[in-house]
Amino acid sequence: MKQKAGREMRRLVVAISVGTLLLVLAVIAYFMVDVILTTNKNIDRNKELVVEQSVFTLTEIGDNINGMTGDTRMIGLFNRDLMDQILAGNWDVFYDFIGDFAISFYPIEYIGVIRNGELAASRSARGFDVSAGNIPDLPASGSYKTLTKLGDKEGFFVSVLYPIKLSVVGLEDFGVNMIVDRTAQMAFVEDYFKQQRDDLIVRLSIASAIAIIISLLFTTIGLRHFTRKYVVKPIEDINRAAEEIMAGTYDGEVQVEEDSAFAALQGLLRSGQKVLQRLDQEMRE
């Protein structure tokens, strides 16, 4: 016959179930927060790598332009008349050539030639309208900055101001401001890691639900079963043995299990059994 659990047992099960559930939820929350923070760090770090690689690329382009402009014979390979105009001191033609050459042969969206802090010439890639009224802010010479807008387009752009040193050959120094569009790369980085984060959270949520169900089953059915088996039943056996001893119907001698938590009760019960046996024997004599 199935026996109804007592009030104390129900309270014990509820207390342990709630404690276990809170512990499981705390562990789940920790891992979810860790996943989110790790994802954000990965996004930030990979965005930094995109910027660093862009700066490196633009710097290499600047090195190439510097090497080309330092030797007018290189320009003569493209256009002899152009070289003659440059040698005659027509710097506007020179700056226009730099802009046309860079925008045609390098993967950049904008180039501006900066002379004495002023824009001397500029070129932009197809699809970008950079007019005199919306010239991008310049970074410090030899440095870079990120922009959120280029011309009439918003996004993520990396801008580098590369100094061209021609004073060593008797010409005037100037700078080239080169800008590259990294909007798509930044969006890819963010989408990639956010997708990974969302997938991890979904899998973690499923595993968490399973863990919660298992913990609740263990702390209700399992705890009740083992508590009854190892705590309640031994107490009931001792109580039944005591009743049978008092009624004189107990068969045999009470056994004391030395390694049991109920050894003291078993010993007390056996002592009582022996006392009753002596009294019963004396009464018969």
Short mmCIF file of C-alpha atoms in Angstrom, two decimals:
data_model
loop_
_atom_site.label_atom_id
_atom_site.label_comp_id
_atom_site.label_asym_id
_atom_site.label_seq_id
_atom_site.Cartn_x
_atom_site.Cartn_y
_atom_site.Cartn_z
CA MET A 1 0.00 0.00 0.00
CA LYS A 2 1.34 3.37 -1.00
CA GLN A 3 1.79 5.70 1.93
CA LYS A 4 1.20 9.43 1.78
CA ALA A 5 4.28 11.59 2.29
CA GLY A 6 4.34 13.53 5.53
CA ARG A 7 4.47 17.29 5.88
CA GLU A 8 8.14 17.25 6.81
CA MET A 9 8.98 15.16 3.74
CA ARG A 10 7.12 17.55 1.46
CA ARG A 11 8.93 20.50 2.99
CA LEU A 12 12.28 18.77 2.56
CA VAL A 13 11.58 17.97 -1.09
CA VAL A 14 10.43 21.54 -1.81
CA ALA A 15 13.45 23.08 -0.07
CA ILE A 16 15.97 20.90 -1.90
CA SER A 17 14.14 21.28 -5.24
CA VAL A 18 14.11 25.07 -4.99
CA GLY A 19 17.77 25.19 -3.94
CA THR A 20 18.84 22.89 -6.76
CA LEU A 21 16.76 24.84 -9.29
CA LEU A 22 18.33 28.13 -8.21
CA LEU A 23 21.80 26.61 -8.49
CA VAL A 24 21.09 25.29 -11.99
CA LEU A 25 19.64 28.65 -13.07
CA ALA A 26 22.71 30.45 -11.68
CA VAL A 27 25.05 28.19 -13.67
CA ILE A 28 22.94 28.68 -16.82
CA ALA A 29 22.92 32.46 -16.36
CA TYR A 30 26.70 32.47 -15.88
CA PHE A 31 27.36 30.61 -19.12
CA MET A 32 24.87 32.73 -21.08
CA VAL A 33 26.48 35.95 -19.86
CA ASP A 34 29.91 34.49 -20.64
CA VAL A 35 28.80 33.63 -24.20
CA ILE A 36 27.45 37.16 -24.75
CA LEU A 37 30.57 38.86 -23.34
CA THR A 38 32.91 36.58 -25.29
CA THR A 39 30.97 37.25 -28.50
CA ASN A 40 31.16 41.01 -27.96
CA LYS A 41 34.92 40.76 -27.37
CA ASN A 42 35.35 38.72 -30.54
CA ILE A 43 33.32 41.25 -32.53
CA ASP A 44 35.38 44.16 -31.21
CA ARG A 45 38.68 42.36 -31.77
CA ASN A 46 37.86 41.33 -35.32
CA LYS A 47 36.66 44.84 -36.14
CA GLU A 48 40.02 46.10 -34.87
CA LEU A 49 41.75 43.60 -37.16
CA VAL A 50 39.73 44.86 -40.13
CA VAL A 51 40.81 48.43 -39.33
CA GLU A 52 44.45 47.41 -38.80
CA GLN A 53 44.53 45.52 -42.10
CA SER A 54 42.92 48.45 -43.89
CA VAL A 55 45.49 50.87 -42.48
CA PHE A 56 48.28 48.49 -43.52
CA THR A 57 46.88 48.29 -47.06
CA LEU A 58 46.48 52.05 -47.37
CA THR A 59 50.00 52.58 -46.04
CA GLU A 60 51.37 50.23 -48.68
CA ILE A 61 49.46 52.17 -51.34
CA GLY A 62 50.99 55.37 -49.95
CA ASP A 63 54.45 53.79 -50.19
CA ASN A 64 53.80 52.94 -53.83
CA ILE A 65 52.59 56.47 -54.61
CA ASN A 66 55.60 57.91 -52.81
CA GLY A 67 57.94 55.72 -54.83
CA MET A 68 56.24 56.63 -58.09
CA THR A 69 56.10 60.39 -57.53
CA GLY A 70 59.73 60.47 -56.44
CA ASP A 71 60.79 59.41 -59.92
CA THR A 72 59.23 61.37 -62.79
CA ARG A 73 60.47 58.73 -65.22
CA MET A 74 57.75 56.46 -63.85
CA ILE A 75 55.14 59.05 -64.80
CA GLY A 76 56.71 59.30 -68.26
CA LEU A 77 55.91 55.65 -68.81
CA PHE A 78 52.23 56.63 -68.78
CA ASN A 79 52.26 59.98 -70.57
CA ARG A 80 55.28 61.89 -71.87
CA ASP A 81 53.37 65.16 -72.25
CA LEU A 82 52.17 64.85 -68.68
CA MET A 83 55.71 64.47 -67.44
CA ASP A 84 56.78 67.56 -69.36
CA GLN A 85 53.99 69.62 -67.75
CA ILE A 86 54.99 68.42 -64.31
CA LEU A 87 58.62 69.24 -64.92
CA ALA A 88 57.47 72.69 -66.04
CA GLY A 89 55.94 73.21 -62.59
CA ASN A 90 52.27 72.50 -63.35
CA TRP A 91 51.47 70.98 -59.98
CA ASP A 92 47.72 70.83 -60.56
CA VAL A 93 48.30 68.40 -63.41
CA PHE A 94 50.62 66.41 -61.14
CA TYR A 95 48.05 66.18 -58.35
CA ASP A 96 45.27 65.25 -60.78
CA PHE A 97 47.46 62.49 -62.17
CA ILE A 98 48.02 61.08 -58.68
CA GLY A 99 44.28 61.04 -58.03
CA ASP A 100 43.42 59.44 -61.38
CA PHE A 101 46.16 56.85 -61.06
CA ALA A 102 45.34 55.85 -57.47
CA ILE A 103 41.57 55.61 -57.93
CA SER A 104 42.06 53.52 -61.10
CA PHE A 105 44.66 51.04 -59.89
CA TYR A 106 44.07 50.68 -56.15
CA PRO A 107 41.06 49.33 -54.19
CA ILE A 108 40.12 52.64 -52.56
CA GLU A 109 36.95 54.72 -52.59
CA TYR A 110 38.51 58.17 -52.26
CA ILE A 111 41.82 59.95 -52.54
CA GLY A 112 42.54 63.57 -51.79
CA VAL A 113 45.84 65.36 -52.36
CA ILE A 114 46.54 67.70 -49.45
CA ARG A 115 48.90 70.62 -50.04
CA ASN A 116 49.66 73.07 -47.23
CA GLY A 117 46.59 71.80 -45.35
CA GLU A 118 44.28 72.45 -48.31
CA LEU A 119 42.67 70.04 -50.73
CA ALA A 120 44.52 70.38 -54.04
CA ALA A 121 42.83 67.55 -55.94
CA SER A 122 40.52 64.64 -55.22
CA ARG A 123 38.98 61.62 -56.89
CA SER A 124 36.29 59.23 -55.71
CA ALA A 125 35.22 55.79 -56.89
CA ARG A 126 32.02 55.22 -58.80
CA GLY A 127 28.99 55.46 -56.55
CA PHE A 128 30.53 57.98 -54.16
CA ASP A 129 29.74 61.67 -54.57
CA VAL A 130 32.36 63.60 -52.60
CA SER A 131 32.00 67.28 -53.42
CA ALA A 132 33.74 70.33 -52.02
CA GLY A 133 30.96 70.73 -49.47
CA ASN A 134 31.32 67.30 -47.89
CA ILE A 135 35.06 66.70 -47.80
CA PRO A 136 35.88 64.07 -45.12
CA ASP A 137 37.68 65.08 -41.94
CA LEU A 138 41.42 64.53 -42.12
CA PRO A 139 43.35 62.37 -39.66
CA ALA A 140 46.72 63.51 -38.38
CA SER A 141 49.60 63.13 -40.82
CA GLY A 142 50.88 59.55 -40.78
CA SER A 143 47.85 58.41 -38.79
CA TYR A 144 44.33 57.16 -39.43
CA LYS A 145 40.75 57.64 -38.30
CA THR A 146 37.44 55.91 -38.89
CA LEU A 147 34.49 57.65 -40.51
CA THR A 148 30.77 56.92 -40.53
CA LYS A 149 30.11 58.83 -43.73
CA LEU A 150 31.82 59.39 -47.06
CA GLY A 151 30.13 61.87 -49.37
CA ASP A 152 26.45 61.03 -49.45
CA LYS A 153 26.87 57.46 -48.18
CA GLU A 154 26.87 56.26 -44.58
CA GLY A 155 28.81 53.24 -43.41
CA PHE A 156 32.21 52.39 -41.94
CA PHE A 157 35.26 53.90 -43.60
CA VAL A 158 38.97 53.91 -42.76
CA SER A 159 40.89 57.08 -43.62
CA VAL A 160 44.69 57.43 -43.75
CA LEU A 161 46.74 60.58 -44.38
CA TYR A 162 50.06 59.51 -45.87
CA PRO A 163 52.85 62.12 -46.13
CA ILE A 164 54.68 62.24 -49.46
CA LYS A 165 58.22 63.52 -48.87
CA LEU A 166 59.61 65.08 -52.06
CA SER A 167 61.73 67.82 -50.47
CA VAL A 168 64.72 65.49 -50.66
CA VAL A 169 64.56 65.78 -54.46
CA GLY A 170 63.88 69.50 -54.44
CA LEU A 171 60.11 69.28 -54.79
CA GLU A 172 57.29 70.30 -52.49
CA ASP A 173 55.99 67.88 -49.84
CA PHE A 174 52.30 67.02 -49.78
CA GLY A 175 49.98 64.36 -48.39
CA VAL A 176 47.49 61.89 -49.81
CA ASN A 177 44.28 61.17 -47.92
CA MET A 178 43.07 57.70 -48.88
CA ILE A 179 39.76 56.22 -47.74
CA VAL A 180 38.55 52.65 -48.07
CA ASP A 181 35.01 51.37 -47.48
CA ARG A 182 34.78 48.59 -44.88
CA THR A 183 31.02 48.67 -44.27
CA ALA A 184 30.42 45.19 -45.71
CA GLN A 185 33.32 43.64 -43.77
CA MET A 186 32.15 45.13 -40.49
CA ALA A 187 28.60 43.91 -41.10
CA PHE A 188 29.92 40.43 -41.91
CA VAL A 189 31.99 40.29 -38.71
CA GLU A 190 29.05 41.37 -36.58
CA ASP A 191 26.55 39.05 -38.28
CA TYR A 192 28.92 36.08 -38.13
CA PHE A 193 29.65 36.29 -34.42
CA LYS A 194 26.08 37.21 -33.50
CA GLN A 195 24.86 34.16 -35.41
CA GLN A 196 27.34 32.02 -33.51
CA ARG A 197 26.19 33.60 -30.25
CA ASP A 198 22.53 32.98 -31.05
CA ASP A 199 23.23 29.35 -31.99
CA LEU A 200 25.14 28.81 -28.75
CA ILE A 201 22.37 30.39 -26.71
CA VAL A 202 19.75 28.17 -28.40
CA ARG A 203 21.79 25.03 -27.71
CA LEU A 204 22.51 26.19 -24.19
CA SER A 205 18.80 26.90 -23.62
CA ILE A 206 17.87 23.39 -24.78
CA ALA A 207 20.53 21.84 -22.57
CA SER A 208 19.39 24.05 -19.70
CA ALA A 209 15.77 22.96 -20.07
CA ILE A 210 16.86 19.32 -20.00
CA ALA A 211 19.06 19.97 -16.95
CA ILE A 212 16.19 21.70 -15.13
CA ILE A 213 13.80 18.83 -15.87
CA ILE A 214 16.33 16.23 -14.73
CA SER A 215 17.14 18.17 -11.56
CA LEU A 216 13.45 18.56 -10.71
CA LEU A 217 12.82 14.86 -11.33
CA PHE A 218 15.78 13.94 -9.16
CA THR A 219 14.87 16.29 -6.32
CA THR A 220 11.22 15.19 -6.29
CA ILE A 221 10.85 11.56 -7.34
CA GLY A 222 14.47 10.58 -6.73
CA LEU A 223 14.85 12.36 -3.41
CA ARG A 224 11.55 11.01 -2.15
CA HIS A 225 12.48 7.47 -3.19
CA PHE A 226 15.94 7.48 -1.63
CA THR A 227 14.81 9.31 1.51
CA ARG A 228 12.07 6.74 2.04
CA LYS A 229 14.47 3.88 1.33
CA TYR A 230 17.36 5.00 3.54
CA VAL A 231 15.66 7.18 6.19
CA VAL A 232 11.93 6.63 6.55
CA LYS A 233 11.87 2.83 6.11
CA PRO A 234 14.62 2.13 8.69
CA ILE A 235 12.75 4.32 11.20
CA GLU A 236 9.50 2.51 10.41
CA ASP A 237 11.27 -0.85 10.87
CA ILE A 238 12.61 0.26 14.25
CA ASN A 239 9.18 1.54 15.28
CA ARG A 240 7.48 -1.70 14.16
CA ALA A 241 10.08 -3.77 16.00
CA ALA A 242 9.47 -1.74 19.17
CA GLU A 243 5.72 -2.34 18.91
CA GLU A 244 6.22 -6.07 18.36
CA ILE A 245 8.64 -6.27 21.30
CA MET A 246 6.11 -4.56 23.56
CA ALA A 247 3.42 -6.94 22.31
CA GLY A 248 5.72 -9.94 22.74
CA THR A 249 5.40 -10.97 19.12
CA TYR A 250 8.86 -9.99 17.90
CA ASP A 251 10.73 -12.99 16.55
CA GLY A 252 14.48 -13.08 17.09
CA GLU A 253 16.88 -10.48 18.42
CA VAL A 254 17.22 -6.89 17.29
CA GLN A 255 20.31 -6.52 15.10
CA VAL A 256 22.60 -3.53 15.57
CA GLU A 257 24.31 -2.29 12.40
CA GLU A 258 27.44 -0.55 13.64
CA ASP A 259 27.92 1.54 10.48
CA SER A 260 24.31 2.72 10.44
CA ALA A 261 23.14 6.16 11.53
CA PHE A 262 20.42 4.32 13.47
CA ALA A 263 22.86 2.13 15.41
CA ALA A 264 22.13 4.01 18.66
CA LEU A 265 18.37 3.47 18.29
CA GLN A 266 18.90 -0.17 17.36
CA GLY A 267 21.15 -0.64 20.40
CA LEU A 268 18.60 1.03 22.66
CA LEU A 269 15.86 -1.15 21.23
CA ARG A 270 17.89 -4.33 21.76
CA SER A 271 18.66 -3.31 25.35
CA GLY A 272 14.95 -2.77 25.93
CA GLN A 273 14.24 -6.15 24.36
CA LYS A 274 16.68 -7.87 26.75
CA VAL A 275 15.19 -6.07 29.76
CA LEU A 276 11.70 -7.19 28.79
CA GLN A 277 12.94 -10.73 28.20
CA ARG A 278 14.46 -10.85 31.73
CA LEU A 279 11.29 -9.44 33.26
CA ASP A 280 9.23 -11.97 31.38
CA GLN A 281 11.51 -14.78 32.53
CA GLU A 282 11.38 -13.62 36.17
CA MET A 283 7.60 -13.45 36.05
CA ARG A 284 7.44 -17.00 34.77
CA GLU A 285 9.69 -18.24 37.56
#
